[in-house]
Amino acid sequence: MVLDLFKPRRRANLRGRPAPKAWRQILERNLPVFNRLSSEDQAELLGHTQVFIAEKHFEGCGGLVLTDEIRVTIAGQACMLLLHRETDYYPQLTSILVYPTEYVAEEARPIGGGIWEEGPEARRGHTAQRLGALVLAWDAVRHGAAEPNDGVNLVLHEFAHQLDFENRSSDGTPALESHGDYRSWARVMGSEFDALREASESGEDTFLDDYGATNPSEFFAVITEAFFERPRALRQNHPALFMQLQRFYQQDPTTYSLEPVGAH
Ligand SMILES: [Zn+2]
């Protein structure tokens, strides 16, 4: 990889430029939480959005014609995960492919007993390590943004996977600051994941979407969705897990969430 010495300055310039007025209006319209952020955070998010859109390649698929609305709605949500943190803007990600709606992909999937089956599967989003790309269905993106408290958000989910890749492996652990952080992350997340898996296997109702019991990588994506969309309920039901995420994401979504007070 070529070391780009000008990258930090180029990014600082992009962040410092006033964002197009239309972009702010798109976020105000399509991202209800944007209007609840402090003006500092709104400015930071718009700055990150400008870097993101300048650096990532967007591609319309399945006949979708890209617009600023599509780019900004995706970038704005993806950049919520970057607020207040040192970030390299999803360094392993080059391209974002956007379909109008669910698309069909050929997929190999385990069907038990070590046997794999390959066949078409309808998807709304996908990313993988070493793929360099992230795929999204635009209708699901828009819906996820417009419903900020149902605990489901496709963009947050897929970009959480990208953060997970930053410490090399796709294991549910993003890049943390210190050995101590890794230790407490492993302790808390390990026992929370085991608990979700047990509850899911025994058919119990769980606060967290039991898709998170699939593996630690899906667990991190699912708890990220819960952290941003249902932070009060998450804090109440899983306080230790909430604290780990608050420390990693350097923000407390209970301060701006539209989640009803007293939700659980
Ligand atoms: Zn996933």
mmCIF file of C-alpha atoms and ligand atoms in Angstrom:
data_model
loop_
_atom_site.group_PDB
_atom_site.id
_atom_site.type_symbol
_atom_site.label_atom_id
_atom_site.label_comp_id
_atom_site.label_asym_id
_atom_site.label_seq_id
_atom_site.Cartn_x
_atom_site.Cartn_y
_atom_site.Cartn_z
ATOM 1 C CA MET A 1 0.000 0.000 0.000
ATOM 2 C CA VAL A 2 1.274 3.458 -0.862
ATOM 3 C CA LEU A 3 1.644 5.715 2.111
ATOM 4 C CA ASP A 4 -0.406 8.808 1.393
ATOM 5 C CA LEU A 5 1.268 11.609 3.298
ATOM 6 C CA PHE A 6 -1.317 14.148 2.250
ATOM 7 C CA LYS A 7 -4.298 12.167 3.418
ATOM 8 C CA PRO A 8 -4.632 13.736 6.889
ATOM 9 C CA ARG A 9 -4.489 17.244 5.460
ATOM 10 C CA ARG A 10 -6.862 16.438 2.629
ATOM 11 C CA ARG A 11 -9.337 15.023 5.124
ATOM 12 C CA ALA A 12 -9.022 18.006 7.431
ATOM 13 C CA ASN A 13 -9.728 20.289 4.453
ATOM 14 C CA LEU A 14 -12.783 18.274 3.484
ATOM 15 C CA ARG A 15 -14.081 18.331 7.047
ATOM 16 C CA GLY A 16 -13.486 22.051 7.373
ATOM 17 C CA ARG A 17 -15.378 22.978 4.236
ATOM 18 C CA PRO A 18 -18.985 24.006 4.702
ATOM 19 C CA ALA A 19 -21.133 21.081 3.566
ATOM 20 C CA PRO A 20 -23.593 21.664 0.752
ATOM 21 C CA LYS A 21 -26.862 22.971 2.173
ATOM 22 C CA ALA A 22 -28.750 20.235 0.356
ATOM 23 C CA TRP A 23 -26.780 17.574 2.240
ATOM 24 C CA ARG A 24 -27.781 18.975 5.601
ATOM 25 C CA GLN A 25 -31.388 19.038 4.430
ATOM 26 C CA ILE A 26 -31.169 15.389 3.379
ATOM 27 C CA LEU A 27 -29.909 14.417 6.834
ATOM 28 C CA GLU A 28 -32.586 16.528 8.534
ATOM 29 C CA ARG A 29 -35.245 14.843 6.441
ATOM 30 C CA ASN A 30 -34.017 11.230 6.299
ATOM 31 C CA LEU A 31 -32.190 10.812 9.617
ATOM 32 C CA PRO A 32 -34.527 11.824 12.441
ATOM 33 C CA VAL A 33 -31.723 11.568 15.019
ATOM 34 C CA PHE A 34 -29.679 14.164 13.145
ATOM 35 C CA ASN A 35 -32.025 16.875 14.396
ATOM 36 C CA ARG A 36 -31.438 15.749 17.983
ATOM 37 C CA LEU A 37 -27.636 15.942 17.894
ATOM 38 C CA SER A 38 -25.801 18.906 19.381
ATOM 39 C CA SER A 39 -24.683 21.475 16.811
ATOM 40 C CA GLU A 40 -21.064 20.343 17.355
ATOM 41 C CA ASP A 41 -21.998 16.754 16.582
ATOM 42 C CA GLN A 42 -24.042 17.807 13.557
ATOM 43 C CA ALA A 43 -21.007 19.676 12.222
ATOM 44 C CA GLU A 44 -18.732 16.711 12.937
ATOM 45 C CA LEU A 45 -21.113 14.328 11.201
ATOM 46 C CA LEU A 46 -21.368 16.567 8.143
ATOM 47 C CA GLY A 47 -17.567 16.811 8.053
ATOM 48 C CA HIS A 48 -17.159 13.028 8.201
ATOM 49 C CA THR A 49 -19.868 12.659 5.564
ATOM 50 C CA GLN A 50 -17.875 14.871 3.196
ATOM 51 C CA VAL A 51 -14.714 12.784 3.640
ATOM 52 C CA PHE A 52 -16.681 9.565 3.249
ATOM 53 C CA ILE A 53 -18.369 10.634 0.032
ATOM 54 C CA ALA A 54 -15.118 11.969 -1.426
ATOM 55 C CA GLU A 55 -13.216 8.747 -0.683
ATOM 56 C CA LYS A 56 -15.698 5.941 -1.312
ATOM 57 C CA HIS A 57 -16.872 4.811 -4.690
ATOM 58 C CA PHE A 58 -20.658 4.460 -4.929
ATOM 59 C CA GLU A 59 -22.237 2.332 -7.614
ATOM 60 C CA GLY A 60 -25.894 1.927 -8.528
ATOM 61 C CA CYS A 61 -26.878 -1.661 -9.341
ATOM 62 C CA GLY A 62 -30.018 -3.316 -10.717
ATOM 63 C CA GLY A 63 -30.981 -0.156 -12.569
ATOM 64 C CA LEU A 64 -30.659 2.182 -9.582
ATOM 65 C CA VAL A 65 -29.581 5.706 -10.508
ATOM 66 C CA LEU A 66 -27.496 7.188 -7.716
ATOM 67 C CA THR A 67 -28.444 10.534 -6.244
ATOM 68 C CA ASP A 68 -27.035 12.738 -3.506
ATOM 69 C CA GLU A 69 -29.959 11.647 -1.374
ATOM 70 C CA ILE A 70 -28.815 8.029 -1.575
ATOM 71 C CA ARG A 71 -25.140 8.824 -0.970
ATOM 72 C CA VAL A 72 -25.770 11.211 1.922
ATOM 73 C CA THR A 73 -28.359 8.996 3.630
ATOM 74 C CA ILE A 74 -25.925 6.071 3.591
ATOM 75 C CA ALA A 75 -22.832 8.108 4.491
ATOM 76 C CA GLY A 76 -24.599 9.971 7.307
ATOM 77 C CA GLN A 77 -25.637 6.760 9.025
ATOM 78 C CA ALA A 78 -22.275 5.088 8.480
ATOM 79 C CA CYS A 79 -20.531 8.114 9.986
ATOM 80 C CA MET A 80 -22.665 8.016 13.152
ATOM 81 C CA LEU A 81 -20.365 5.131 14.126
ATOM 82 C CA LEU A 82 -17.309 7.396 13.734
ATOM 83 C CA LEU A 83 -18.323 10.382 15.877
ATOM 84 C CA HIS A 84 -15.804 11.437 18.559
ATOM 85 C CA ARG A 85 -13.388 8.677 17.609
ATOM 86 C CA GLU A 86 -10.040 8.572 15.881
ATOM 87 C CA THR A 87 -10.958 7.078 12.565
ATOM 88 C CA ASP A 88 -9.459 6.011 9.290
ATOM 89 C CA TYR A 89 -12.898 5.987 7.576
ATOM 90 C CA TYR A 90 -13.419 2.267 7.062
ATOM 91 C CA PRO A 91 -9.985 1.727 5.500
ATOM 92 C CA GLN A 92 -10.759 -1.720 4.051
ATOM 93 C CA LEU A 93 -13.809 -0.478 2.202
ATOM 94 C CA THR A 94 -13.534 0.862 -1.337
ATOM 95 C CA SER A 95 -16.974 0.532 -2.909
ATOM 96 C CA ILE A 96 -20.594 0.732 -1.853
ATOM 97 C CA LEU A 97 -22.994 -1.016 -4.212
ATOM 98 C CA VAL A 98 -26.621 0.023 -3.938
ATOM 99 C CA TYR A 99 -29.589 -1.942 -5.291
ATOM 100 C CA PRO A 100 -33.101 -0.480 -5.388
ATOM 101 C CA THR A 101 -34.496 -3.300 -3.263
ATOM 102 C CA GLU A 102 -33.703 -6.870 -2.191
ATOM 103 C CA TYR A 103 -31.311 -8.564 -4.553
ATOM 104 C CA VAL A 104 -30.473 -12.188 -5.146
ATOM 105 C CA ALA A 105 -26.988 -13.521 -4.451
ATOM 106 C CA GLU A 106 -25.540 -16.964 -4.879
ATOM 107 C CA GLU A 107 -24.583 -18.127 -1.456
ATOM 108 C CA ALA A 108 -22.976 -21.127 0.132
ATOM 109 C CA ARG A 109 -24.563 -21.827 3.494
ATOM 110 C CA PRO A 110 -24.136 -24.554 6.088
ATOM 111 C CA ILE A 111 -27.174 -26.805 6.459
ATOM 112 C CA GLY A 112 -25.812 -28.825 9.376
ATOM 113 C CA GLY A 113 -23.605 -31.862 9.722
ATOM 114 C CA GLY A 114 -20.737 -30.107 7.980
ATOM 115 C CA ILE A 115 -22.700 -30.014 4.738
ATOM 116 C CA TRP A 116 -22.917 -26.876 2.634
ATOM 117 C CA GLU A 117 -25.533 -25.983 0.123
ATOM 118 C CA GLU A 118 -25.239 -23.407 -2.587
ATOM 119 C CA GLY A 119 -28.132 -21.505 -4.031
ATOM 120 C CA PRO A 120 -29.766 -18.164 -4.609
ATOM 121 C CA GLU A 121 -30.693 -16.100 -1.576
ATOM 122 C CA ALA A 122 -32.526 -12.791 -1.297
ATOM 123 C CA ARG A 123 -30.489 -10.207 0.572
ATOM 124 C CA ARG A 124 -30.842 -6.636 1.756
ATOM 125 C CA GLY A 125 -27.216 -6.070 2.595
ATOM 126 C CA HIS A 126 -23.864 -7.728 2.795
ATOM 127 C CA THR A 127 -20.209 -7.156 3.382
ATOM 128 C CA ALA A 128 -17.257 -9.437 3.991
ATOM 129 C CA GLN A 129 -13.661 -9.162 4.933
ATOM 130 C CA ARG A 130 -11.314 -8.845 1.948
ATOM 131 C CA LEU A 131 -14.272 -8.013 -0.282
ATOM 132 C CA GLY A 132 -13.537 -4.280 -0.259
ATOM 133 C CA ALA A 133 -17.220 -3.689 -0.929
ATOM 134 C CA LEU A 134 -20.452 -3.325 0.940
ATOM 135 C CA VAL A 135 -23.829 -3.977 -0.664
ATOM 136 C CA LEU A 136 -27.099 -2.333 0.403
ATOM 137 C CA ALA A 137 -30.735 -2.294 -0.707
ATOM 138 C CA TRP A 138 -31.856 1.336 -0.864
ATOM 139 C CA ASP A 139 -35.413 0.741 0.357
ATOM 140 C CA ALA A 140 -34.060 -1.014 3.456
ATOM 141 C CA VAL A 141 -31.553 1.803 4.025
ATOM 142 C CA ARG A 142 -34.286 4.419 3.899
ATOM 143 C CA HIS A 143 -36.619 2.443 6.084
ATOM 144 C CA GLY A 144 -33.887 1.794 8.661
ATOM 145 C CA ALA A 145 -33.130 5.502 8.897
ATOM 146 C CA ALA A 146 -36.772 6.537 9.121
ATOM 147 C CA GLU A 147 -37.503 4.078 11.960
ATOM 148 C CA PRO A 148 -34.810 5.046 14.442
ATOM 149 C CA ASN A 149 -36.087 3.013 17.399
ATOM 150 C CA ASP A 150 -37.013 -0.447 16.197
ATOM 151 C CA GLY A 151 -33.533 -1.830 16.827
ATOM 152 C CA VAL A 152 -33.059 -2.660 13.144
ATOM 153 C CA ASN A 153 -30.753 -0.604 10.981
ATOM 154 C CA LEU A 154 -29.140 -2.133 7.929
ATOM 155 C CA VAL A 155 -26.451 0.525 7.489
ATOM 156 C CA LEU A 156 -25.348 0.429 11.126
ATOM 157 C CA HIS A 157 -25.297 -3.369 10.932
ATOM 158 C CA GLU A 158 -23.112 -3.642 7.834
ATOM 159 C CA PHE A 159 -20.723 -0.867 8.878
ATOM 160 C CA ALA A 160 -20.322 -2.447 12.308
ATOM 161 C CA HIS A 161 -18.973 -5.465 10.397
ATOM 162 C CA GLN A 162 -16.450 -3.160 8.744
ATOM 163 C CA LEU A 163 -15.322 -1.896 12.167
ATOM 164 C CA ASP A 164 -15.019 -5.491 13.315
ATOM 165 C CA PHE A 165 -12.579 -6.140 10.427
ATOM 166 C CA GLU A 166 -10.253 -3.362 11.611
ATOM 167 C CA ASN A 167 -8.472 -5.552 14.114
ATOM 168 C CA ARG A 168 -7.830 -8.011 11.285
ATOM 169 C CA SER A 169 -10.237 -10.849 11.970
ATOM 170 C CA SER A 170 -13.999 -10.923 11.783
ATOM 171 C CA ASP A 171 -14.479 -12.074 15.359
ATOM 172 C CA GLY A 172 -16.843 -9.532 16.905
ATOM 173 C CA THR A 173 -14.032 -7.458 18.393
ATOM 174 C CA PRO A 174 -13.207 -4.113 16.784
ATOM 175 C CA ALA A 175 -9.867 -2.332 17.250
ATOM 176 C CA LEU A 176 -9.627 -1.281 20.902
ATOM 177 C CA GLU A 177 -7.132 0.991 22.566
ATOM 178 C CA SER A 178 -5.378 -1.104 25.182
ATOM 179 C CA HIS A 179 -4.793 -4.638 26.422
ATOM 180 C CA GLY A 180 -7.042 -3.825 29.338
ATOM 181 C CA ASP A 181 -9.825 -2.817 26.941
ATOM 182 C CA TYR A 182 -9.480 -6.114 25.075
ATOM 183 C CA ARG A 183 -9.617 -8.037 28.335
ATOM 184 C CA SER A 184 -12.764 -6.397 29.616
ATOM 185 C CA TRP A 185 -14.369 -6.559 26.155
ATOM 186 C CA ALA A 186 -13.721 -10.312 25.950
ATOM 187 C CA ARG A 187 -15.049 -10.883 29.453
ATOM 188 C CA VAL A 188 -18.280 -8.926 29.014
ATOM 189 C CA MET A 189 -19.024 -9.802 25.388
ATOM 190 C CA GLY A 190 -18.103 -13.456 25.874
ATOM 191 C CA SER A 191 -20.605 -13.956 28.648
ATOM 192 C CA GLU A 192 -23.297 -11.844 26.944
ATOM 193 C CA PHE A 193 -22.902 -13.821 23.719
ATOM 194 C CA ASP A 194 -23.078 -17.149 25.571
ATOM 195 C CA ALA A 195 -26.210 -16.003 27.400
ATOM 196 C CA LEU A 196 -27.911 -14.963 24.138
ATOM 197 C CA ARG A 197 -26.956 -18.221 22.500
ATOM 198 C CA GLU A 198 -28.335 -20.281 25.377
ATOM 199 C CA ALA A 199 -31.548 -18.293 25.495
ATOM 200 C CA SER A 200 -31.941 -18.574 21.748
ATOM 201 C CA GLU A 201 -31.364 -22.336 21.771
ATOM 202 C CA SER A 202 -33.951 -22.838 24.490
ATOM 203 C CA GLY A 203 -36.452 -20.667 22.640
ATOM 204 C CA GLU A 204 -36.620 -17.919 25.288
ATOM 205 C CA ASP A 205 -37.637 -14.405 24.359
ATOM 206 C CA THR A 206 -34.632 -12.124 24.299
ATOM 207 C CA PHE A 207 -34.264 -8.364 24.259
ATOM 208 C CA LEU A 208 -31.437 -8.648 21.731
ATOM 209 C CA ASP A 209 -32.301 -9.960 18.279
ATOM 210 C CA ASP A 210 -31.295 -13.609 18.450
ATOM 211 C CA TYR A 211 -29.716 -13.343 14.999
ATOM 212 C CA GLY A 212 -26.827 -12.088 17.153
ATOM 213 C CA ALA A 213 -26.464 -15.641 18.485
ATOM 214 C CA THR A 214 -25.287 -16.775 15.023
ATOM 215 C CA ASN A 215 -21.651 -15.962 15.831
ATOM 216 C CA PRO A 216 -19.630 -13.229 17.613
ATOM 217 C CA SER A 217 -19.388 -11.173 14.449
ATOM 218 C CA GLU A 218 -23.193 -10.986 14.017
ATOM 219 C CA PHE A 219 -23.448 -10.380 17.762
ATOM 220 C CA PHE A 220 -21.380 -7.198 17.461
ATOM 221 C CA ALA A 221 -23.466 -5.986 14.505
ATOM 222 C CA VAL A 222 -26.738 -6.671 16.344
ATOM 223 C CA ILE A 223 -25.687 -4.991 19.605
ATOM 224 C CA THR A 224 -24.496 -1.973 17.613
ATOM 225 C CA GLU A 225 -27.989 -1.635 16.141
ATOM 226 C CA ALA A 226 -29.481 -1.924 19.641
ATOM 227 C CA PHE A 227 -27.003 0.592 21.099
ATOM 228 C CA PHE A 228 -27.944 3.311 18.619
ATOM 229 C CA GLU A 229 -31.638 2.533 18.247
ATOM 230 C CA ARG A 230 -32.754 1.324 21.683
ATOM 231 C CA PRO A 231 -30.062 2.685 23.996
ATOM 232 C CA ARG A 232 -32.213 3.179 27.098
ATOM 233 C CA ALA A 233 -33.607 -0.309 26.977
ATOM 234 C CA LEU A 234 -30.174 -1.745 26.223
ATOM 235 C CA ARG A 235 -28.670 0.094 29.207
ATOM 236 C CA GLN A 236 -31.412 -1.246 31.422
ATOM 237 C CA ASN A 237 -31.306 -4.833 30.190
ATOM 238 C CA HIS A 238 -27.569 -5.192 29.571
ATOM 239 C CA PRO A 239 -25.736 -2.489 31.550
ATOM 240 C CA ALA A 240 -22.238 -3.990 31.279
ATOM 241 C CA LEU A 241 -22.598 -4.465 27.544
ATOM 242 C CA PHE A 242 -23.908 -0.908 27.183
ATOM 243 C CA MET A 243 -20.839 0.412 29.002
ATOM 244 C CA GLN A 244 -18.451 -1.433 26.702
ATOM 245 C CA LEU A 245 -20.172 0.015 23.656
ATOM 246 C CA GLN A 246 -20.330 3.486 25.145
ATOM 247 C CA ARG A 247 -16.596 3.370 25.717
ATOM 248 C CA PHE A 248 -15.873 2.074 22.228
ATOM 249 C CA TYR A 249 -18.240 4.414 20.370
ATOM 250 C CA GLN A 250 -17.349 7.398 22.578
ATOM 251 C CA GLN A 251 -20.958 8.512 22.720
ATOM 252 C CA ASP A 252 -24.140 7.971 24.667
ATOM 253 C CA PRO A 253 -27.128 7.666 22.327
ATOM 254 C CA THR A 254 -29.552 7.994 25.283
ATOM 255 C CA THR A 255 -28.790 11.725 25.116
ATOM 256 C CA TYR A 256 -30.213 12.148 21.603
ATOM 257 C CA SER A 257 -32.258 9.017 20.921
ATOM 258 C CA LEU A 258 -35.942 9.298 20.032
ATOM 259 C CA GLU A 259 -36.573 6.137 22.030
ATOM 260 C CA PRO A 260 -39.412 6.784 24.483
ATOM 261 C CA VAL A 261 -38.240 7.454 28.039
ATOM 262 C CA GLY A 262 -38.936 4.426 30.200
ATOM 263 C CA ALA A 263 -38.614 2.025 27.280
ATOM 264 C CA HIS A 264 -37.562 -1.458 28.209
HETATM 265 ZN ZN ZN B 1 -24.327 -9.326 9.593
#
